[in-house]
């Protein structure tokens, strides 16, 4: 079955492209998905141009998607993970989950809730019509 997946990513300053890309690969593996299923990598709009994220996305043949704060907030009701720190900084429980859900569309569901590495988080979402993996 062909599944288009969006990886939502949050990361701290100083986190390298290799760590972010490795976390995305780990998330895909954990969800039982092939790297070819990855249709996009999304994060907050103000972080989408960060060299580390651009480098990680380029490794998958993608360009990062920047999600506006209003769209992140609209997706917050659908996130499963809640971080007080991220809520204080971004107004959402999980930047990774909110970015993935917002980029995948209003009927998207999480294929994999947030997982973390030392400097990054990643969640996977699929659009409503393909959400049942």
Short mmCIF file of N, CA, C and O in Angstrom, two decimals:
data_model
loop_
_atom_site.label_atom_id
_atom_site.label_comp_id
_atom_site.label_asym_id
_atom_site.label_seq_id
_atom_site.Cartn_x
_atom_site.Cartn_y
_atom_site.Cartn_z
N UNK A 1 0.84 -1.17 0.00
CA UNK A 1 0.00 0.00 0.00
C UNK A 1 0.89 1.24 0.00
O UNK A 1 1.85 1.32 0.74
N UNK A 2 0.56 2.19 -0.87
CA UNK A 2 1.30 3.45 -0.90
C UNK A 2 0.74 4.38 0.16
O UNK A 2 -0.46 4.64 0.20
N UNK A 3 1.61 4.87 1.02
CA UNK A 3 1.23 5.77 2.09
C UNK A 3 2.12 6.99 2.01
O UNK A 3 3.34 6.86 1.94
N UNK A 4 1.51 8.17 2.00
CA UNK A 4 2.29 9.40 2.05
C UNK A 4 2.35 9.87 3.49
O UNK A 4 1.31 10.08 4.13
N UNK A 5 3.55 10.01 3.98
CA UNK A 5 3.78 10.32 5.39
C UNK A 5 4.46 11.68 5.51
O UNK A 5 5.35 12.00 4.73
N UNK A 6 4.04 12.44 6.51
CA UNK A 6 4.71 13.68 6.85
C UNK A 6 5.39 13.48 8.20
O UNK A 6 4.77 13.04 9.16
N UNK A 7 6.68 13.81 8.24
CA UNK A 7 7.42 13.81 9.51
C UNK A 7 7.38 15.23 10.07
O UNK A 7 7.75 16.18 9.38
N UNK A 8 6.91 15.36 11.28
CA UNK A 8 6.99 16.63 11.99
C UNK A 8 8.22 16.59 12.86
O UNK A 8 8.49 15.57 13.50
N UNK A 9 8.97 17.68 12.88
CA UNK A 9 10.24 17.70 13.60
C UNK A 9 10.34 18.96 14.46
O UNK A 9 9.99 20.05 14.01
N UNK A 10 10.82 18.77 15.66
CA UNK A 10 11.22 19.86 16.52
C UNK A 10 12.67 19.63 16.88
O UNK A 10 13.10 18.47 16.97
N UNK A 11 13.45 20.69 17.03
CA UNK A 11 14.86 20.49 17.33
C UNK A 11 15.43 21.70 18.04
O UNK A 11 14.97 22.82 17.86
N UNK A 12 16.43 21.43 18.85
CA UNK A 12 17.12 22.49 19.58
C UNK A 12 18.23 23.07 18.72
O UNK A 12 18.80 22.38 17.87
N UNK A 13 18.57 24.31 18.99
CA UNK A 13 19.73 24.92 18.32
C UNK A 13 20.95 24.06 18.59
O UNK A 13 21.11 23.52 19.68
N UNK A 14 21.77 23.91 17.59
CA UNK A 14 22.98 23.10 17.75
C UNK A 14 22.80 21.65 17.37
O UNK A 14 23.76 20.90 17.31
N UNK A 15 21.56 21.23 17.13
CA UNK A 15 21.31 19.86 16.69
C UNK A 15 21.70 19.75 15.22
O UNK A 15 21.34 20.59 14.41
N UNK A 16 22.45 18.72 14.88
CA UNK A 16 22.94 18.56 13.52
C UNK A 16 21.98 17.83 12.60
O UNK A 16 21.06 17.14 13.03
N UNK A 17 22.24 17.99 11.30
CA UNK A 17 21.42 17.34 10.28
C UNK A 17 21.43 15.82 10.42
O UNK A 17 20.40 15.17 10.23
N UNK A 18 22.58 15.25 10.77
CA UNK A 18 22.66 13.80 10.90
C UNK A 18 21.76 13.28 12.02
O UNK A 18 21.13 12.23 11.87
N UNK A 19 21.70 14.00 13.13
CA UNK A 19 20.83 13.58 14.23
C UNK A 19 19.37 13.66 13.82
O UNK A 19 18.58 12.74 14.10
N UNK A 20 18.98 14.74 13.16
CA UNK A 20 17.59 14.89 12.73
C UNK A 20 17.22 13.81 11.71
O UNK A 20 16.19 13.14 11.85
N UNK A 21 18.06 13.60 10.71
CA UNK A 21 17.79 12.58 9.69
C UNK A 21 17.74 11.19 10.31
O UNK A 21 16.87 10.37 9.96
N UNK A 22 18.65 10.91 11.22
CA UNK A 22 18.64 9.61 11.90
C UNK A 22 17.37 9.38 12.69
O UNK A 22 16.83 8.27 12.71
N UNK A 23 16.87 10.44 13.33
CA UNK A 23 15.63 10.31 14.09
C UNK A 23 14.45 10.07 13.17
O UNK A 23 13.57 9.26 13.47
N UNK A 24 14.41 10.76 12.04
CA UNK A 24 13.33 10.53 11.06
C UNK A 24 13.39 9.09 10.56
O UNK A 24 12.35 8.41 10.49
N UNK A 25 14.57 8.60 10.24
CA UNK A 25 14.70 7.20 9.80
C UNK A 25 14.24 6.23 10.89
O UNK A 25 13.56 5.23 10.61
N UNK A 26 14.62 6.52 12.14
CA UNK A 26 14.20 5.67 13.26
C UNK A 26 12.68 5.67 13.40
O UNK A 26 12.06 4.63 13.63
N UNK A 27 12.06 6.85 13.23
CA UNK A 27 10.59 6.95 13.31
C UNK A 27 9.93 6.13 12.22
O UNK A 27 8.97 5.39 12.48
N UNK A 28 10.43 6.24 11.00
CA UNK A 28 9.86 5.46 9.90
C UNK A 28 9.98 3.96 10.17
O UNK A 28 9.02 3.21 9.98
N UNK A 29 11.13 3.54 10.64
CA UNK A 29 11.33 2.12 10.95
C UNK A 29 10.38 1.68 12.05
O UNK A 29 9.75 0.62 11.95
N UNK A 30 10.27 2.49 13.09
CA UNK A 30 9.40 2.15 14.22
C UNK A 30 7.94 2.01 13.77
O UNK A 30 7.20 1.19 14.30
N UNK A 31 7.54 2.83 12.78
CA UNK A 31 6.17 2.78 12.26
C UNK A 31 6.00 1.72 11.17
O UNK A 31 4.91 1.54 10.65
N UNK A 32 7.09 1.03 10.82
CA UNK A 32 7.01 -0.01 9.79
C UNK A 32 6.88 0.56 8.39
O UNK A 32 6.31 -0.07 7.51
N UNK A 33 7.44 1.75 8.17
CA UNK A 33 7.33 2.42 6.87
C UNK A 33 8.69 2.51 6.19
O UNK A 33 9.72 2.61 6.84
N UNK A 34 8.66 2.52 4.88
CA UNK A 34 9.87 2.68 4.08
C UNK A 34 10.19 4.17 3.93
O UNK A 34 9.27 4.99 3.90
N UNK A 35 11.46 4.54 3.80
CA UNK A 35 11.82 5.94 3.59
C UNK A 35 11.12 6.57 2.39
O UNK A 35 10.82 7.76 2.39
N UNK A 36 10.80 5.77 1.37
CA UNK A 36 10.10 6.28 0.20
C UNK A 36 8.69 6.76 0.48
O UNK A 36 8.10 7.48 -0.33
N UNK A 37 8.12 6.38 1.62
CA UNK A 37 6.78 6.85 1.99
C UNK A 37 6.80 8.30 2.46
O UNK A 37 5.76 8.94 2.52
N UNK A 38 7.98 8.80 2.79
CA UNK A 38 8.10 10.15 3.35
C UNK A 38 7.85 11.19 2.26
O UNK A 38 8.61 11.31 1.30
N UNK A 39 6.77 11.96 2.43
CA UNK A 39 6.39 12.98 1.44
C UNK A 39 6.79 14.38 1.88
O UNK A 39 6.77 15.30 1.07
N UNK A 40 7.12 14.56 3.16
CA UNK A 40 7.49 15.89 3.63
C UNK A 40 8.05 15.86 5.04
O UNK A 40 7.79 14.92 5.79
N UNK A 41 8.81 16.90 5.35
CA UNK A 41 9.33 17.11 6.70
C UNK A 41 8.90 18.51 7.09
O UNK A 41 9.22 19.49 6.40
N UNK A 42 8.15 18.62 8.19
CA UNK A 42 7.56 19.89 8.60
C UNK A 42 8.02 20.30 9.98
O UNK A 42 8.29 19.46 10.84
N UNK A 43 8.09 21.61 10.18
CA UNK A 43 8.39 22.18 11.49
C UNK A 43 7.79 23.58 11.56
O UNK A 43 7.13 24.02 10.61
N UNK A 44 8.02 24.27 12.64
CA UNK A 44 7.54 25.64 12.77
C UNK A 44 8.16 26.51 11.68
O UNK A 44 9.33 26.34 11.31
N UNK A 45 7.38 27.45 11.16
CA UNK A 45 7.81 28.29 10.05
C UNK A 45 9.13 29.01 10.33
O UNK A 45 9.97 29.14 9.44
N UNK A 46 9.33 29.43 11.58
CA UNK A 46 10.54 30.18 11.90
C UNK A 46 11.80 29.30 12.00
O UNK A 46 12.89 29.83 12.15
N UNK A 47 11.64 27.98 11.91
CA UNK A 47 12.79 27.07 11.98
C UNK A 47 13.03 26.31 10.67
O UNK A 47 14.00 25.58 10.54
N UNK A 48 12.14 26.47 9.70
CA UNK A 48 12.20 25.67 8.47
C UNK A 48 13.45 25.93 7.64
O UNK A 48 13.88 25.05 6.89
N UNK A 49 14.03 27.11 7.76
CA UNK A 49 15.23 27.42 6.97
C UNK A 49 16.53 27.10 7.70
O UNK A 49 17.62 27.40 7.19
N UNK A 50 16.45 26.50 8.87
CA UNK A 50 17.67 26.17 9.62
C UNK A 50 18.52 25.20 8.80
O UNK A 50 18.01 24.23 8.23
N UNK A 51 19.82 25.46 8.72
CA UNK A 51 20.71 24.59 7.92
C UNK A 51 20.61 23.12 8.30
O UNK A 51 20.64 22.25 7.40
N UNK A 52 20.50 22.81 9.56
CA UNK A 52 20.43 21.40 9.98
C UNK A 52 19.18 20.73 9.43
O UNK A 52 19.23 19.59 8.96
N UNK A 53 18.05 21.43 9.47
CA UNK A 53 16.81 20.83 8.95
C UNK A 53 16.85 20.74 7.44
O UNK A 53 16.43 19.73 6.87
N UNK A 54 17.37 21.77 6.79
CA UNK A 54 17.49 21.71 5.33
C UNK A 54 18.39 20.54 4.91
O UNK A 54 18.09 19.82 3.97
N UNK A 55 19.49 20.34 5.66
CA UNK A 55 20.39 19.24 5.36
C UNK A 55 19.74 17.88 5.57
O UNK A 55 19.90 16.98 4.75
N UNK A 56 19.00 17.75 6.66
CA UNK A 56 18.31 16.49 6.93
C UNK A 56 17.27 16.20 5.86
O UNK A 56 17.19 15.08 5.35
N UNK A 57 16.49 17.20 5.50
CA UNK A 57 15.44 17.02 4.49
C UNK A 57 16.06 16.68 3.13
O UNK A 57 15.54 15.82 2.40
N UNK A 58 17.17 17.34 2.80
CA UNK A 58 17.83 17.08 1.52
C UNK A 58 18.25 15.63 1.39
O UNK A 58 18.22 15.06 0.29
N UNK A 59 18.62 15.00 2.50
CA UNK A 59 18.99 13.59 2.47
C UNK A 59 17.85 12.68 2.05
O UNK A 59 18.08 11.56 1.60
N UNK A 60 16.63 13.18 2.16
CA UNK A 60 15.44 12.42 1.72
C UNK A 60 14.91 12.97 0.40
O UNK A 60 13.84 12.58 -0.06
N UNK A 61 15.64 13.93 -0.20
CA UNK A 61 15.19 14.54 -1.45
C UNK A 61 14.04 15.52 -1.24
O UNK A 61 13.25 15.75 -2.15
N UNK A 62 13.96 16.12 -0.05
CA UNK A 62 12.85 17.01 0.29
C UNK A 62 13.35 18.39 0.69
O UNK A 62 14.53 18.57 1.00
N UNK A 63 12.44 19.34 0.71
CA UNK A 63 12.67 20.68 1.23
C UNK A 63 11.74 20.83 2.44
O UNK A 63 10.56 20.45 2.36
N UNK A 64 12.23 21.36 3.56
CA UNK A 64 11.37 21.47 4.75
C UNK A 64 10.14 22.34 4.51
O UNK A 64 10.18 23.33 3.76
N UNK A 65 9.05 21.95 5.16
CA UNK A 65 7.80 22.70 5.12
C UNK A 65 7.71 23.51 6.41
O UNK A 65 7.78 22.94 7.50
N UNK A 66 7.52 24.82 6.29
CA UNK A 66 7.34 25.67 7.46
C UNK A 66 5.87 25.86 7.76
O UNK A 66 5.11 26.27 6.88
N UNK A 67 5.46 25.54 8.97
CA UNK A 67 4.05 25.62 9.37
C UNK A 67 3.83 26.86 10.23
O UNK A 67 4.49 27.04 11.25
N UNK A 68 2.89 27.70 9.82
CA UNK A 68 2.58 28.93 10.56
C UNK A 68 2.01 28.62 11.94
O UNK A 68 1.33 27.59 12.11
N UNK A 69 2.24 29.51 12.90
CA UNK A 69 1.76 29.29 14.27
C UNK A 69 0.25 29.02 14.37
O UNK A 69 -0.17 28.20 15.18
N UNK A 70 -0.53 29.68 13.52
CA UNK A 70 -1.99 29.47 13.57
C UNK A 70 -2.36 28.04 13.20
O UNK A 70 -3.27 27.45 13.77
N UNK A 71 -1.65 27.49 12.22
CA UNK A 71 -1.92 26.10 11.80
C UNK A 71 -1.43 25.10 12.84
O UNK A 71 -2.08 24.06 13.06
N UNK A 72 -0.32 25.41 13.48
CA UNK A 72 0.15 24.56 14.58
C UNK A 72 -0.89 24.54 15.70
O UNK A 72 -1.24 23.48 16.22
N UNK A 73 -1.38 25.73 16.06
CA UNK A 73 -2.38 25.83 17.13
C UNK A 73 -3.65 25.08 16.78
O UNK A 73 -4.25 24.42 17.63
N UNK A 74 -4.06 25.14 15.51
CA UNK A 74 -5.28 24.44 15.09
C UNK A 74 -5.11 22.92 15.20
O UNK A 74 -6.09 22.20 15.43
N UNK A 75 -3.90 22.43 15.04
CA UNK A 75 -3.65 20.99 15.13
C UNK A 75 -3.44 20.51 16.57
O UNK A 75 -3.45 19.31 16.83
N UNK A 76 -3.28 21.44 17.50
CA UNK A 76 -2.93 21.07 18.88
C UNK A 76 -3.95 20.15 19.53
O UNK A 76 -3.57 19.28 20.32
N UNK A 77 -5.21 20.28 19.22
CA UNK A 77 -6.23 19.42 19.84
C UNK A 77 -6.04 17.95 19.45
O UNK A 77 -6.54 17.06 20.14
N UNK A 78 -5.30 17.69 18.37
CA UNK A 78 -5.09 16.31 17.90
C UNK A 78 -3.77 15.71 18.34
O UNK A 78 -3.51 14.54 18.07
N UNK A 79 -2.91 16.49 19.03
CA UNK A 79 -1.64 15.92 19.47
C UNK A 79 -1.86 15.01 20.67
O UNK A 79 -2.79 15.21 21.45
N UNK A 80 -1.01 14.01 20.80
CA UNK A 80 -1.15 13.04 21.89
C UNK A 80 -0.18 13.30 23.04
O UNK A 80 -0.40 12.85 24.16
N UNK A 81 0.90 14.00 22.73
CA UNK A 81 1.96 14.22 23.71
C UNK A 81 1.93 15.67 24.18
O UNK A 81 1.70 16.57 23.38
N UNK A 82 2.17 15.89 25.45
CA UNK A 82 2.16 17.25 26.01
C UNK A 82 3.46 17.52 26.74
O UNK A 82 3.82 16.83 27.68
N UNK A 83 4.18 18.55 26.27
CA UNK A 83 5.39 19.01 26.94
C UNK A 83 5.12 20.41 27.45
O UNK A 83 4.78 21.30 26.67
N UNK A 84 5.29 20.60 28.75
CA UNK A 84 5.08 21.94 29.32
C UNK A 84 6.04 22.95 28.72
O UNK A 84 5.68 24.10 28.46
N UNK A 85 7.28 22.53 28.50
CA UNK A 85 8.29 23.43 27.94
C UNK A 85 7.90 23.88 26.53
O UNK A 85 7.94 25.06 26.19
N UNK A 86 7.48 22.93 25.70
CA UNK A 86 7.09 23.26 24.33
C UNK A 86 5.80 24.08 24.33
O UNK A 86 5.67 25.03 23.55
N UNK A 87 4.88 23.77 25.22
CA UNK A 87 3.65 24.55 25.31
C UNK A 87 3.95 26.00 25.65
O UNK A 87 3.35 26.92 25.09
N UNK A 88 4.90 26.21 26.55
CA UNK A 88 5.26 27.59 26.93
C UNK A 88 5.95 28.31 25.77
O UNK A 88 5.73 29.51 25.57
N UNK A 89 6.77 27.60 25.01
CA UNK A 89 7.51 28.21 23.90
C UNK A 89 6.68 28.36 22.64
O UNK A 89 6.80 29.36 21.92
N UNK A 90 5.86 27.36 22.34
CA UNK A 90 5.19 27.28 21.05
C UNK A 90 3.66 27.30 21.10
O UNK A 90 3.01 27.40 20.07
N UNK A 91 3.10 27.13 22.29
CA UNK A 91 1.65 27.12 22.40
C UNK A 91 0.99 25.83 21.96
O UNK A 91 -0.22 25.78 21.76
N UNK A 92 1.79 24.78 21.79
CA UNK A 92 1.27 23.46 21.43
C UNK A 92 1.93 22.42 22.32
O UNK A 92 3.05 22.62 22.79
N UNK A 93 1.26 21.31 22.54
CA UNK A 93 1.80 20.27 23.41
C UNK A 93 3.03 19.59 22.83
O UNK A 93 3.92 19.20 23.57
N UNK A 94 3.06 19.44 21.51
CA UNK A 94 4.19 18.81 20.83
C UNK A 94 4.35 19.48 19.48
O UNK A 94 3.46 19.38 18.62
N UNK A 95 5.46 20.14 19.28
CA UNK A 95 5.72 20.78 17.98
C UNK A 95 5.80 19.72 16.89
O UNK A 95 5.23 19.90 15.81
N UNK A 96 6.48 18.62 17.14
CA UNK A 96 6.63 17.58 16.13
C UNK A 96 5.27 17.03 15.70
O UNK A 96 4.99 16.91 14.50
N UNK A 97 4.42 16.71 16.65
CA UNK A 97 3.11 16.16 16.33
C UNK A 97 2.23 17.20 15.64
O UNK A 97 1.57 16.89 14.64
N UNK A 98 2.21 18.42 16.15
CA UNK A 98 1.37 19.47 15.55
C UNK A 98 1.82 19.78 14.13
O UNK A 98 0.99 19.95 13.23
N UNK A 99 3.13 19.85 13.89
CA UNK A 99 3.64 20.14 12.55
C UNK A 99 3.28 19.02 11.58
O UNK A 99 2.85 19.28 10.45
N UNK A 100 3.45 17.78 12.00
CA UNK A 100 3.11 16.64 11.14
C UNK A 100 1.62 16.65 10.80
O UNK A 100 1.24 16.51 9.63
N UNK A 101 0.78 16.83 11.81
CA UNK A 101 -0.67 16.83 11.59
C UNK A 101 -1.11 18.00 10.71
O UNK A 101 -1.92 17.83 9.80
N UNK A 102 -0.58 19.19 10.98
CA UNK A 102 -0.97 20.37 10.20
C UNK A 102 -0.56 20.21 8.74
O UNK A 102 -1.33 20.53 7.83
N UNK A 103 0.64 19.70 8.49
CA UNK A 103 1.12 19.53 7.12
C UNK A 103 0.37 18.43 6.38
O UNK A 103 0.19 18.51 5.16
N UNK A 104 -0.08 17.41 7.10
CA UNK A 104 -0.78 16.28 6.46
C UNK A 104 -2.26 16.58 6.21
O UNK A 104 -2.90 15.85 5.46
N UNK A 105 -2.80 17.63 6.82
CA UNK A 105 -4.17 18.04 6.54
C UNK A 105 -5.12 17.86 7.70
O UNK A 105 -4.80 17.22 8.70
N UNK A 106 -6.32 18.43 7.55
CA UNK A 106 -7.28 18.47 8.66
C UNK A 106 -7.81 17.10 9.10
O UNK A 106 -8.26 16.96 10.23
N UNK A 107 -7.73 16.11 8.23
CA UNK A 107 -8.22 14.77 8.59
C UNK A 107 -7.08 13.81 8.92
O UNK A 107 -7.29 12.61 9.05
N UNK A 108 -5.87 14.36 9.06
CA UNK A 108 -4.70 13.52 9.32
C UNK A 108 -4.74 12.93 10.72
O UNK A 108 -5.35 13.50 11.63
N UNK A 109 -4.08 11.80 10.86
CA UNK A 109 -3.90 11.18 12.17
C UNK A 109 -2.43 10.82 12.34
O UNK A 109 -1.69 10.72 11.36
N UNK A 110 -2.05 10.64 13.57
CA UNK A 110 -0.66 10.27 13.84
C UNK A 110 -0.43 8.79 13.54
O UNK A 110 -1.17 7.94 14.01
N UNK A 111 0.58 8.52 12.75
CA UNK A 111 1.02 7.16 12.52
C UNK A 111 2.01 6.76 13.60
O UNK A 111 2.16 5.58 13.90
N UNK A 112 2.70 7.77 14.16
CA UNK A 112 3.65 7.54 15.25
C UNK A 112 3.72 8.82 16.08
O UNK A 112 4.09 9.86 15.57
N UNK A 113 3.35 8.73 17.37
CA UNK A 113 3.52 9.89 18.24
C UNK A 113 4.99 10.24 18.39
O UNK A 113 5.87 9.47 18.00
N UNK A 114 5.23 11.36 18.98
CA UNK A 114 6.58 11.90 19.14
C UNK A 114 7.56 10.90 19.75
O UNK A 114 7.27 10.24 20.73
N UNK A 115 8.72 10.79 19.10
CA UNK A 115 9.87 10.11 19.68
C UNK A 115 10.98 11.14 19.76
O UNK A 115 10.91 12.19 19.10
N UNK A 116 12.02 10.86 20.53
CA UNK A 116 13.04 11.88 20.75
C UNK A 116 14.45 11.32 20.65
O UNK A 116 14.69 10.14 20.91
N UNK A 117 15.35 12.20 20.30
CA UNK A 117 16.80 11.99 20.41
C UNK A 117 17.28 13.08 21.37
O UNK A 117 16.46 13.88 21.83
N UNK A 118 18.54 13.17 21.66
CA UNK A 118 18.98 14.21 22.60
C UNK A 118 18.61 15.64 22.19
O UNK A 118 18.28 16.46 23.04
N UNK A 119 18.61 15.93 20.88
CA UNK A 119 18.34 17.30 20.48
C UNK A 119 17.15 17.51 19.58
O UNK A 119 16.91 18.62 19.10
N UNK A 120 16.36 16.46 19.33
CA UNK A 120 15.25 16.59 18.38
C UNK A 120 14.08 15.69 18.77
O UNK A 120 14.23 14.76 19.56
N UNK A 121 12.92 16.01 18.19
CA UNK A 121 11.75 15.16 18.31
C UNK A 121 11.19 14.94 16.91
O UNK A 121 11.39 15.76 16.01
N UNK A 122 10.49 13.84 16.72
CA UNK A 122 9.90 13.53 15.42
C UNK A 122 8.60 12.77 15.65
O UNK A 122 8.52 11.90 16.53
N UNK A 123 7.58 13.11 14.87
CA UNK A 123 6.31 12.39 14.86
C UNK A 123 5.93 12.19 13.40
O UNK A 123 6.35 12.96 12.53
N UNK A 124 5.12 11.19 13.13
CA UNK A 124 4.67 10.91 11.76
C UNK A 124 3.16 11.00 11.67
O UNK A 124 2.46 10.49 12.54
N UNK A 125 2.68 11.63 10.60
CA UNK A 125 1.24 11.73 10.36
C UNK A 125 0.94 11.33 8.93
O UNK A 125 1.77 11.47 8.03
N UNK A 126 -0.27 10.82 8.74
CA UNK A 126 -0.78 10.47 7.41
C UNK A 126 -2.13 11.13 7.21
O UNK A 126 -2.87 11.36 8.17
N UNK A 127 -2.45 11.44 5.97
CA UNK A 127 -3.72 12.05 5.64
C UNK A 127 -4.86 11.09 5.95
O UNK A 127 -4.66 9.87 5.96
N UNK A 128 -6.04 11.62 6.14
CA UNK A 128 -7.21 10.83 6.55
C UNK A 128 -7.52 9.63 5.69
O UNK A 128 -7.84 8.57 6.21
N UNK A 129 -7.40 9.75 4.37
CA UNK A 129 -7.77 8.65 3.50
C UNK A 129 -6.81 7.47 3.57
O UNK A 129 -7.16 6.36 3.21
N UNK A 130 -5.59 7.70 4.06
CA UNK A 130 -4.61 6.61 4.15
C UNK A 130 -4.17 6.36 5.59
O UNK A 130 -3.19 5.69 5.82
N UNK A 131 -4.94 6.88 6.54
CA UNK A 131 -4.49 6.86 7.93
C UNK A 131 -4.47 5.46 8.55
O UNK A 131 -3.80 5.24 9.54
N UNK A 132 -5.19 4.52 7.98
CA UNK A 132 -5.20 3.19 8.59
C UNK A 132 -4.07 2.35 8.03
O UNK A 132 -4.17 1.76 6.97
N UNK A 133 -2.99 2.26 8.78
CA UNK A 133 -1.79 1.55 8.30
C UNK A 133 -1.88 0.07 8.57
O UNK A 133 -2.24 -0.40 9.56
#
